[in-house]
CSV table of C-alpha atoms in Angstrom, one decimal:
chain,number,residue,atom,x,y,z
A,1,UNK,CA,0.0,0.0,0.0
A,2,UNK,CA,1.6,3.3,-1.1
A,3,UNK,CA,-0.5,5.6,0.9
A,4,UNK,CA,-0.8,5.3,4.7
A,5,UNK,CA,-3.6,3.3,6.3
A,6,UNK,CA,-6.7,5.3,7.2
A,7,UNK,CA,-8.4,4.6,10.5
A,8,UNK,CA,-12.1,5.1,11.4
A,9,UNK,CA,-12.8,5.3,15.1
A,10,UNK,CA,-16.2,4.7,16.7
A,11,UNK,CA,-17.4,4.9,20.3
A,12,UNK,CA,-20.6,5.1,22.3
A,13,UNK,CA,-21.4,5.2,26.0
A,14,UNK,CA,-19.5,7.1,28.6
A,15,UNK,CA,-17.1,10.0,28.4
A,16,UNK,CA,-14.4,7.5,29.4
A,17,UNK,CA,-14.9,5.7,26.2
A,18,UNK,CA,-14.5,9.0,24.3
A,19,UNK,CA,-11.3,9.7,26.3
A,20,UNK,CA,-9.8,6.4,25.2
A,21,UNK,CA,-10.8,7.0,21.6
A,22,UNK,CA,-9.0,10.3,21.6
A,23,UNK,CA,-5.9,8.6,23.0
A,24,UNK,CA,-6.1,6.0,20.2
A,25,UNK,CA,-6.5,8.7,17.6
A,26,UNK,CA,-3.3,10.4,18.8
A,27,UNK,CA,-1.4,7.1,19.0
A,28,UNK,CA,-2.4,6.1,15.5
A,29,UNK,CA,-1.4,9.5,14.2
A,30,UNK,CA,2.0,9.2,15.8
A,31,UNK,CA,2.4,6.0,13.9
A,32,UNK,CA,1.7,7.8,10.7
A,33,UNK,CA,-1.8,6.5,10.1
A,34,UNK,CA,-4.4,8.9,8.9
A,35,UNK,CA,-7.9,9.4,10.3
A,36,UNK,CA,-10.6,8.6,7.7
A,37,UNK,CA,-13.0,11.5,7.0
A,38,UNK,CA,-16.7,11.1,6.9
A,39,UNK,CA,-16.7,10.3,3.1
A,40,UNK,CA,-13.4,8.5,3.0
A,41,UNK,CA,-13.0,4.7,3.0
A,42,UNK,CA,-11.2,3.2,5.9
A,43,UNK,CA,-8.6,0.4,6.0
A,44,UNK,CA,-9.0,-0.1,9.7
A,45,UNK,CA,-12.2,0.3,11.8
A,46,UNK,CA,-11.9,0.4,15.6
A,47,UNK,CA,-15.0,0.3,17.8
A,48,UNK,CA,-15.0,1.1,21.5
A,49,UNK,CA,-18.1,-0.7,22.8
A,50,UNK,CA,-20.4,-0.2,25.8
A,51,UNK,CA,-22.4,-2.7,27.8
A,52,UNK,CA,-23.9,-0.6,30.6
A,53,UNK,CA,-27.4,-1.6,29.4
A,54,UNK,CA,-28.9,-4.0,26.9
A,55,UNK,CA,-29.6,-1.1,24.6
A,56,UNK,CA,-26.0,0.0,24.7
A,57,UNK,CA,-24.9,-3.6,23.9
A,58,UNK,CA,-27.4,-3.7,21.0
A,59,UNK,CA,-26.1,-0.3,19.6
A,60,UNK,CA,-22.5,-1.5,20.0
A,61,UNK,CA,-23.2,-4.5,17.7
A,62,UNK,CA,-25.1,-2.3,15.3
A,63,UNK,CA,-22.0,0.0,15.0
A,64,UNK,CA,-19.8,-3.1,14.4
A,65,UNK,CA,-22.0,-4.3,11.6
A,66,UNK,CA,-22.4,-0.9,10.1
A,67,UNK,CA,-18.7,-0.3,10.1
A,68,UNK,CA,-18.2,-3.6,8.3
A,69,UNK,CA,-20.9,-2.9,5.8
A,70,UNK,CA,-19.5,0.5,4.9
A,71,UNK,CA,-15.9,-0.7,4.8
A,72,UNK,CA,-16.1,-4.4,3.8
A,73,UNK,CA,-12.4,-4.7,3.1
A,74,UNK,CA,-11.2,-3.0,6.3
A,75,UNK,CA,-9.7,-4.8,9.3
A,76,UNK,CA,-12.0,-4.6,12.3
A,77,UNK,CA,-10.8,-4.2,15.9
A,78,UNK,CA,-13.2,-4.3,18.8
A,79,UNK,CA,-12.6,-3.2,22.4
A,80,UNK,CA,-14.5,-1.8,25.3
A,81,UNK,CA,-16.9,-3.2,27.9
A,82,UNK,CA,-18.9,-5.4,25.6
A,83,UNK,CA,-15.8,-6.8,24.0
A,84,UNK,CA,-14.4,-7.6,27.5
A,85,UNK,CA,-17.6,-9.3,28.8
A,86,UNK,CA,-18.4,-11.2,25.5
A,87,UNK,CA,-14.9,-11.6,24.0
A,88,UNK,CA,-15.4,-15.1,22.6
A,89,UNK,CA,-18.8,-14.2,21.1
A,90,UNK,CA,-17.6,-11.1,19.4
A,91,UNK,CA,-14.4,-12.9,18.2
A,92,UNK,CA,-16.7,-15.2,16.2
A,93,UNK,CA,-18.6,-12.3,14.6
A,94,UNK,CA,-18.1,-12.2,10.9
A,95,UNK,CA,-15.4,-9.7,10.0
A,96,UNK,CA,-14.0,-9.1,13.4
A,97,UNK,CA,-10.2,-9.4,13.2
A,98,UNK,CA,-9.1,-8.5,16.7
A,99,UNK,CA,-10.7,-8.2,20.2
A,100,UNK,CA,-8.8,-6.2,22.7
A,101,UNK,CA,-10.1,-6.4,26.3
A,102,UNK,CA,-10.2,-3.5,28.7
A,103,UNK,CA,-7.2,-4.7,30.5
A,104,UNK,CA,-5.1,-4.2,27.3
A,105,UNK,CA,-6.9,-1.2,25.8
A,106,UNK,CA,-4.2,1.3,26.8
A,107,UNK,CA,-1.9,-0.7,24.4
A,108,UNK,CA,-4.6,-1.2,21.7
A,109,UNK,CA,-2.7,0.7,19.0
A,110,UNK,CA,0.5,-1.2,19.6
A,111,UNK,CA,-1.3,-4.5,19.7
A,112,UNK,CA,-3.3,-3.8,16.5
A,113,UNK,CA,-0.2,-2.7,14.6
A,114,UNK,CA,1.7,-5.9,15.6
A,115,UNK,CA,-1.1,-8.5,15.3
A,116,UNK,CA,-2.6,-7.2,12.1
A,117,UNK,CA,0.8,-6.4,10.5
A,118,UNK,CA,-0.2,-2.8,9.8
A,119,UNK,CA,2.7,-0.8,8.4
A,120,UNK,CA,3.5,2.3,10.4
A,121,UNK,CA,4.8,5.5,8.6
A,122,UNK,CA,6.8,7.4,11.2
A,123,UNK,CA,7.8,10.0,8.6
A,124,UNK,CA,4.1,11.0,8.4
A,125,UNK,CA,3.6,11.2,12.2
A,126,UNK,CA,1.2,13.8,13.5
A,127,UNK,CA,1.7,15.0,17.0
A,128,UNK,CA,-1.0,17.7,17.3
A,129,UNK,CA,-3.8,16.3,19.6
A,130,UNK,CA,-5.8,19.5,19.2
A,131,UNK,CA,-5.8,19.3,15.4
A,132,UNK,CA,-6.9,15.7,15.6
A,133,UNK,CA,-9.8,16.6,17.8
A,134,UNK,CA,-10.9,19.5,15.6
A,135,UNK,CA,-10.8,17.2,12.6
A,136,UNK,CA,-13.2,14.9,14.3
A,137,UNK,CA,-15.5,17.8,15.1
A,138,UNK,CA,-14.7,17.9,18.8
A,139,UNK,CA,-13.9,21.1,20.7
A,140,UNK,CA,-13.4,19.8,24.2
A,141,UNK,CA,-10.9,17.0,25.1
A,142,UNK,CA,-11.6,14.1,27.5
A,143,UNK,CA,-8.6,13.0,29.6
A,144,UNK,CA,-8.7,9.7,31.4
A,145,UNK,CA,-7.3,9.9,34.9
A,146,UNK,CA,-8.4,6.6,36.4
A,147,UNK,CA,-10.2,3.3,35.6
A,148,UNK,CA,-12.1,0.6,37.5
A,149,UNK,CA,-14.2,0.8,40.6
A,150,UNK,CA,-13.9,-0.8,44.1
A,151,UNK,CA,-17.6,-0.8,44.8
A,152,UNK,CA,-20.2,-3.4,43.8
A,153,UNK,CA,-23.5,-1.6,43.1
A,154,UNK,CA,-25.9,-4.5,42.5
A,155,UNK,CA,-27.1,-3.2,39.0
A,156,UNK,CA,-23.6,-2.4,37.6
A,157,UNK,CA,-21.8,-4.6,35.1
A,158,UNK,CA,-19.1,-2.0,34.5
A,159,UNK,CA,-17.2,-3.0,37.6
A,160,UNK,CA,-16.7,-6.5,36.1
A,161,UNK,CA,-15.8,-5.1,32.7
A,162,UNK,CA,-13.4,-2.4,34.0
A,163,UNK,CA,-11.8,-4.3,36.8
A,164,UNK,CA,-9.9,-3.0,39.9
A,165,UNK,CA,-9.3,0.7,40.4
A,166,UNK,CA,-6.1,2.2,39.1
A,167,UNK,CA,-5.1,5.8,38.8
A,168,UNK,CA,-2.9,7.6,36.2
A,169,UNK,CA,0.2,9.3,37.6
A,170,UNK,CA,-0.5,13.0,38.4
A,171,UNK,CA,2.5,14.2,36.4
A,172,UNK,CA,1.2,12.4,33.4
A,173,UNK,CA,-2.2,14.0,33.7
A,174,UNK,CA,-0.7,17.5,34.1
A,175,UNK,CA,1.5,17.0,31.0
A,176,UNK,CA,-1.5,15.7,29.0
A,177,UNK,CA,-3.6,18.7,29.8
A,178,UNK,CA,-0.8,21.2,29.1
A,179,UNK,CA,-0.2,19.5,25.8
A,180,UNK,CA,-3.8,19.9,24.8
A,181,UNK,CA,-4.0,23.5,25.9
A,182,UNK,CA,-0.9,24.3,23.9
A,183,UNK,CA,-2.5,23.0,20.7
A,184,UNK,CA,-5.6,25.2,21.0
A,185,UNK,CA,-8.0,23.2,23.2
A,186,UNK,CA,-10.0,25.4,25.4
A,187,UNK,CA,-11.7,22.9,27.6
A,188,UNK,CA,-10.7,19.5,29.2
A,189,UNK,CA,-13.0,17.0,31.0
A,190,UNK,CA,-11.4,14.7,33.5
A,191,UNK,CA,-13.0,11.2,33.2
A,192,UNK,CA,-12.9,7.9,35.0
A,193,UNK,CA,-15.1,5.1,36.3
A,194,UNK,CA,-14.8,6.1,39.9
A,195,UNK,CA,-13.4,9.6,39.6
A,196,UNK,CA,-13.6,10.4,43.3
A,197,UNK,CA,-11.4,7.4,44.1
A,198,UNK,CA,-8.5,8.9,42.2
A,199,UNK,CA,-5.2,8.3,44.1
A,200,UNK,CA,-6.8,6.1,46.7
A,201,UNK,CA,-6.0,2.7,45.1
A,202,UNK,CA,-2.4,2.4,45.8
A,203,UNK,CA,-1.3,3.7,42.4
A,204,UNK,CA,1.7,6.1,42.1
A,205,UNK,CA,-0.1,9.5,42.1
A,206,UNK,CA,2.4,11.5,44.2
A,207,UNK,CA,0.2,10.9,47.2
A,208,UNK,CA,-2.6,13.2,46.0
A,209,UNK,CA,-6.4,12.6,45.6
A,210,UNK,CA,-8.8,14.1,43.2
A,211,UNK,CA,-8.9,17.4,45.0
A,212,UNK,CA,-5.1,17.6,44.9
A,213,UNK,CA,-5.0,16.7,41.3
A,214,UNK,CA,-7.5,19.4,40.3
A,215,UNK,CA,-5.5,21.9,42.4
A,216,UNK,CA,-2.3,21.0,40.5
A,217,UNK,CA,-4.0,21.3,37.2
A,218,UNK,CA,-5.3,24.8,38.0
A,219,UNK,CA,-1.9,25.8,39.4
A,220,UNK,CA,0.4,24.3,36.8
A,221,UNK,CA,-1.6,24.5,33.5
A,222,UNK,CA,-3.2,27.3,31.6
A,223,UNK,CA,-6.3,25.4,30.4
A,224,UNK,CA,-9.1,28.0,30.2
A,225,UNK,CA,-11.9,25.5,31.2
A,226,UNK,CA,-11.6,22.4,33.3
A,227,UNK,CA,-14.6,20.0,33.9
A,228,UNK,CA,-15.1,16.9,36.0
A,229,UNK,CA,-16.9,13.9,34.6
A,230,UNK,CA,-19.5,11.9,36.5
A,231,UNK,CA,-18.7,11.7,40.2
A,232,UNK,CA,-20.3,9.4,42.8
A,233,UNK,CA,-22.0,11.4,45.6
A,234,UNK,CA,-19.4,10.5,48.1
A,235,UNK,CA,-15.6,10.9,48.5
A,236,UNK,CA,-15.9,14.7,48.2
A,237,UNK,CA,-14.1,16.2,51.1
A,238,UNK,CA,-14.7,19.8,52.4
A,239,UNK,CA,-11.6,21.2,50.6
A,240,UNK,CA,-13.0,20.0,47.3
A,241,UNK,CA,-15.5,22.9,47.2
A,242,UNK,CA,-12.8,25.5,47.6
A,243,UNK,CA,-11.4,24.5,44.2
A,244,UNK,CA,-14.3,26.3,42.5
A,245,UNK,CA,-12.9,29.6,43.7
A,246,UNK,CA,-10.9,29.4,40.5
A,247,UNK,CA,-13.3,30.3,37.7
A,248,UNK,CA,-11.6,27.9,35.3
A,249,UNK,CA,-13.1,25.0,37.2
A,250,UNK,CA,-16.6,24.8,35.6
A,251,UNK,CA,-19.6,24.9,38.0
A,252,UNK,CA,-21.3,21.7,36.8
A,253,UNK,CA,-21.3,18.3,38.5
A,254,UNK,CA,-23.0,15.1,37.4
A,255,UNK,CA,-23.8,13.2,40.6
A,256,UNK,CA,-25.7,9.9,40.0
A,257,UNK,CA,-28.5,9.5,42.5
A,258,UNK,CA,-30.1,6.3,40.9
A,259,UNK,CA,-33.1,6.4,43.2
A,260,UNK,CA,-34.9,8.8,45.6
A,261,UNK,CA,-36.0,5.9,47.9
A,262,UNK,CA,-33.6,4.8,50.6
A,263,UNK,CA,-35.2,1.3,50.4
A,264,UNK,CA,-34.2,1.0,46.8
A,265,UNK,CA,-30.8,2.6,47.4
A,266,UNK,CA,-30.1,-0.1,50.0
A,267,UNK,CA,-31.1,-2.8,47.5
A,268,UNK,CA,-28.8,-1.2,44.9
A,269,UNK,CA,-25.9,-1.2,47.5
A,270,UNK,CA,-25.4,2.5,47.0
A,271,UNK,CA,-23.3,4.2,49.6
A,272,UNK,CA,-25.3,7.5,49.8
A,273,UNK,CA,-28.8,7.9,51.3
A,274,UNK,CA,-31.1,10.6,50.2
A,275,UNK,CA,-30.5,12.8,53.3
A,276,UNK,CA,-26.7,12.6,52.7
A,277,UNK,CA,-27.2,13.5,49.0
A,278,UNK,CA,-29.4,16.5,50.0
A,279,UNK,CA,-26.7,17.7,52.4
A,280,UNK,CA,-24.1,17.3,49.7
A,281,UNK,CA,-26.1,19.5,47.3
A,282,UNK,CA,-26.8,22.1,49.9
A,283,UNK,CA,-23.1,22.3,50.7
A,284,UNK,CA,-22.1,22.5,47.0
A,285,UNK,CA,-24.7,25.1,46.1
A,286,UNK,CA,-23.7,27.3,49.1
A,287,UNK,CA,-20.0,27.1,48.1
A,288,UNK,CA,-20.4,27.4,44.3
A,289,UNK,CA,-22.7,30.1,42.9
A,290,UNK,CA,-24.7,28.9,39.9
A,291,UNK,CA,-23.7,25.3,40.4
A,292,UNK,CA,-25.7,23.0,38.0
A,293,UNK,CA,-26.2,19.5,39.3
A,294,UNK,CA,-27.3,16.8,36.9
A,295,UNK,CA,-28.0,13.1,37.8
A,296,UNK,CA,-28.9,9.6,36.7
A,297,UNK,CA,-32.0,7.8,37.9
A,298,UNK,CA,-32.8,4.1,37.3
A,299,UNK,CA,-36.5,3.5,36.8
A,300,UNK,CA,-38.2,0.2,37.8
A,301,UNK,CA,-35.5,-1.4,39.8
A,302,UNK,CA,-36.6,-4.8,41.2
A,303,UNK,CA,-38.8,-4.3,44.3
A,304,UNK,CA,-39.5,-0.6,43.5
A,305,UNK,CA,-43.0,0.0,44.8
A,306,UNK,CA,-45.4,2.8,44.0
A,307,UNK,CA,-44.4,4.5,47.2
A,308,UNK,CA,-40.7,4.2,46.4
A,309,UNK,CA,-41.4,5.7,43.0
A,310,UNK,CA,-43.3,8.6,44.5
A,311,UNK,CA,-40.4,9.3,46.9
A,312,UNK,CA,-38.1,9.3,43.9
A,313,UNK,CA,-40.2,11.9,42.0
A,314,UNK,CA,-40.6,14.1,45.1
A,315,UNK,CA,-36.9,14.0,45.9
A,316,UNK,CA,-35.8,14.7,42.4
A,317,UNK,CA,-38.1,17.7,42.2
A,318,UNK,CA,-36.8,19.0,45.6
A,319,UNK,CA,-33.2,18.7,44.5
A,320,UNK,CA,-33.9,20.8,41.4
A,321,UNK,CA,-31.7,18.9,39.0
A,322,UNK,CA,-30.6,20.7,35.9
A,323,UNK,CA,-31.0,17.5,33.9
A,324,UNK,CA,-31.9,13.8,34.6
A,325,UNK,CA,-30.6,10.9,32.6
A,326,UNK,CA,-33.5,8.4,32.7
A,327,UNK,CA,-32.7,4.7,32.5
A,328,UNK,CA,-35.3,2.0,32.5
A,329,UNK,CA,-33.9,-0.9,34.5
A,330,UNK,CA,-32.8,-3.9,32.5
A,331,UNK,CA,-31.2,-6.9,34.2
A,332,UNK,CA,-27.6,-7.6,33.2
A,333,UNK,CA,-26.5,-11.2,33.5
A,334,UNK,CA,-23.7,-11.5,36.2
A,335,UNK,CA,-25.0,-8.7,38.4
A,336,UNK,CA,-26.6,-9.3,41.8
A,337,UNK,CA,-29.7,-7.3,40.8
A,338,UNK,CA,-30.5,-9.7,38.0
A,339,UNK,CA,-31.5,-12.3,40.6
A,340,UNK,CA,-33.6,-10.0,42.8
A,341,UNK,CA,-37.3,-10.6,43.2
A,342,UNK,CA,-40.0,-8.1,42.6
A,343,UNK,CA,-39.6,-7.4,38.8
A,344,UNK,CA,-41.5,-4.3,37.8
A,345,UNK,CA,-43.7,-4.8,34.8
A,346,UNK,CA,-42.5,-3.3,31.5
A,347,UNK,CA,-45.6,-1.1,31.1
A,348,UNK,CA,-45.1,0.3,34.6
A,349,UNK,CA,-41.4,1.0,33.9
A,350,UNK,CA,-42.4,2.8,30.7
A,351,UNK,CA,-45.1,4.9,32.4
A,352,UNK,CA,-42.6,5.9,35.2
A,353,UNK,CA,-40.0,6.8,32.6
A,354,UNK,CA,-42.4,9.1,30.9
A,355,UNK,CA,-43.3,10.7,34.2
A,356,UNK,CA,-39.7,11.3,35.2
A,357,UNK,CA,-38.8,12.6,31.7
A,358,UNK,CA,-41.7,15.1,32.1
A,359,UNK,CA,-40.3,16.2,35.4
A,360,UNK,CA,-36.8,16.5,34.0
A,361,UNK,CA,-38.0,18.7,31.2
A,362,UNK,CA,-39.9,21.0,33.6
A,363,UNK,CA,-36.9,21.3,35.9
A,364,UNK,CA,-34.5,22.0,33.0
A,365,UNK,CA,-36.7,24.6,31.4
A,366,UNK,CA,-37.0,26.4,34.8
A,367,UNK,CA,-33.2,26.4,35.1
A,368,UNK,CA,-32.8,27.8,31.6
A,369,UNK,CA,-35.3,30.6,32.3
A,370,UNK,CA,-33.4,31.5,35.5
A,371,UNK,CA,-30.2,32.1,33.4
A,372,UNK,CA,-31.8,34.7,31.1
A,373,UNK,CA,-30.1,38.1,31.4
A,374,UNK,CA,-26.7,36.8,32.5
A,375,UNK,CA,-23.5,37.5,30.7
A,376,UNK,CA,-21.4,34.3,30.4
A,377,UNK,CA,-18.6,32.7,28.4
A,378,UNK,CA,-19.7,30.2,25.9
A,379,UNK,CA,-17.5,27.7,24.1
A,380,UNK,CA,-18.5,27.6,20.4
A,381,UNK,CA,-18.8,24.0,19.5
A,382,UNK,CA,-20.4,23.7,16.1
A,383,UNK,CA,-23.5,24.1,14.1
A,384,UNK,CA,-26.9,23.7,15.7
A,385,UNK,CA,-30.2,23.3,13.8
A,386,UNK,CA,-30.6,26.4,11.7
A,387,UNK,CA,-34.0,27.9,11.4
A,388,UNK,CA,-33.0,31.2,9.7
A,389,UNK,CA,-29.4,32.0,9.0
A,390,UNK,CA,-26.3,30.4,10.7
A,391,UNK,CA,-27.0,28.9,14.1
A,392,UNK,CA,-24.0,28.0,16.3
A,393,UNK,CA,-24.2,25.8,19.4
A,394,UNK,CA,-22.1,26.3,22.6
A,395,UNK,CA,-22.2,25.6,26.3
A,396,UNK,CA,-22.1,27.9,29.4
A,397,UNK,CA,-19.7,27.3,32.2
A,398,UNK,CA,-22.5,25.4,34.1
A,399,UNK,CA,-23.0,23.2,31.0
A,400,UNK,CA,-26.2,24.6,29.6
A,401,UNK,CA,-26.6,24.7,25.8
A,402,UNK,CA,-26.8,28.0,24.0
A,403,UNK,CA,-27.8,28.7,20.4
A,404,UNK,CA,-26.3,31.7,18.8
A,405,UNK,CA,-27.1,33.6,15.6
A,406,UNK,CA,-23.9,35.7,15.1
A,407,UNK,CA,-23.7,38.7,12.8
A,408,UNK,CA,-20.7,37.1,11.1
A,409,UNK,CA,-19.4,33.5,10.9
A,410,UNK,CA,-17.8,32.0,14.0
A,411,UNK,CA,-15.0,29.5,14.1
A,412,UNK,CA,-15.5,26.5,16.4
A,413,UNK,CA,-13.4,26.2,19.5
A,414,UNK,CA,-13.7,29.9,20.5
A,415,UNK,CA,-14.6,31.2,23.9
A,416,UNK,CA,-17.2,33.9,23.4
A,417,UNK,CA,-18.7,36.6,25.7
A,418,UNK,CA,-22.4,36.1,25.4
A,419,UNK,CA,-25.5,37.7,26.9
A,420,UNK,CA,-28.3,35.2,27.4
A,421,UNK,CA,-31.4,36.8,26.0
A,422,UNK,CA,-34.0,34.0,26.2
A,423,UNK,CA,-35.0,30.4,25.8
A,424,UNK,CA,-35.6,28.9,22.4
A,425,UNK,CA,-39.0,28.0,21.2
A,426,UNK,CA,-38.8,24.3,22.0
A,427,UNK,CA,-37.4,25.0,25.5
A,428,UNK,CA,-34.3,22.9,25.0
A,429,UNK,CA,-31.6,25.6,25.0
A,430,UNK,CA,-30.8,29.2,25.8
A,431,UNK,CA,-30.6,31.8,23.1
A,432,UNK,CA,-27.6,34.2,23.3
A,433,UNK,CA,-26.2,37.3,21.7
A,434,UNK,CA,-22.4,37.5,21.1
A,435,UNK,CA,-20.9,40.5,22.8
A,436,UNK,CA,-17.2,39.7,22.3
A,437,UNK,CA,-15.3,37.2,20.1
A,438,UNK,CA,-11.6,37.4,21.2
A,439,UNK,CA,-10.7,34.4,19.0
A,440,UNK,CA,-9.1,31.2,19.9
A,441,UNK,CA,-6.2,31.5,22.3
A,442,UNK,CA,-3.3,29.1,22.7
């Protein structure tokens, strides 16, 4: 082959999967392989699968088959949680050339080059992670700081797929964020399975925990915006809240609740009761003005009664979440919850999902209305759905979507000063007016 191999990368599921995909893109580029554009054929297709729900597993298989159908002559590499849990089954799938388990995925590029005899082209190496992200249409970078989880929530298959906790060295994280910022990235999101457990698993992290790592990133890098991925609502010490005094740490936290019933939480083996969760939010909101808290809730967990469900609805409304990710419970083979009695009928789960989604929409729209009139920075991230003229989409520091109709074209990846003037007609996003476009720094 005279030209370099072209790689197409696919992922679905959590931000951690996206962080891993970004790392693979950079490693392939350093080996001189090119990233296939949307309309370009690929010689190698890599899929990072998810298995958190039956629907995620189904979509993972769908992406595999679609990648093979669109690139029938390409080599196909599969990794991720589904590939780890069902390695033998996926290995027998037609067209799959290589399965890389989660335990080896940090070496996926090295393994693929060797096992599939893919020629590297070091003279064509690309070492610009920002440029690689922009080419894929991404404006924020995801940086993996830890993997695995020590806890055993009864519904969770991820613990089995991801294994024991292990943290990335702090110096390595600081260097990664600095490198991204130097290439034009304005925003970095720290990701992991159990983010709050960073540095507490015996790994070499210079003796610091998550609070210490964020403090180092704010002190030692110039990244304009730093976000945290999903955090379990525990392991957040008092000094953690003081980090938000630096405006570069974005005031948004995703804290999975899973249920508003203490009875159900006990059955889930969750470590945070509703009263503790409420105190955590009270502390956070007192310390961080404008803090937006979003959450996950599982609907129809085994044994969930009508009373449990009403408690969940009432508690979610009291907490005033900025968004709720609604998941209908589906049993995952190998989890403790799969064997619990008291299955909730499918039609009941569906009705409860609709009820919770309605509440989530109402809470979100109220939060959006409360933002109108504020002046904020917005990261311009791409085209929205144009109704008349150009529409650009961006996010506020507290992670609320904003639609902009600028007077002149805007480049993606810029931090803009914006006045929030209203809520769009469908109630899904804010509408903003650009006051200042300083251009991309870095």
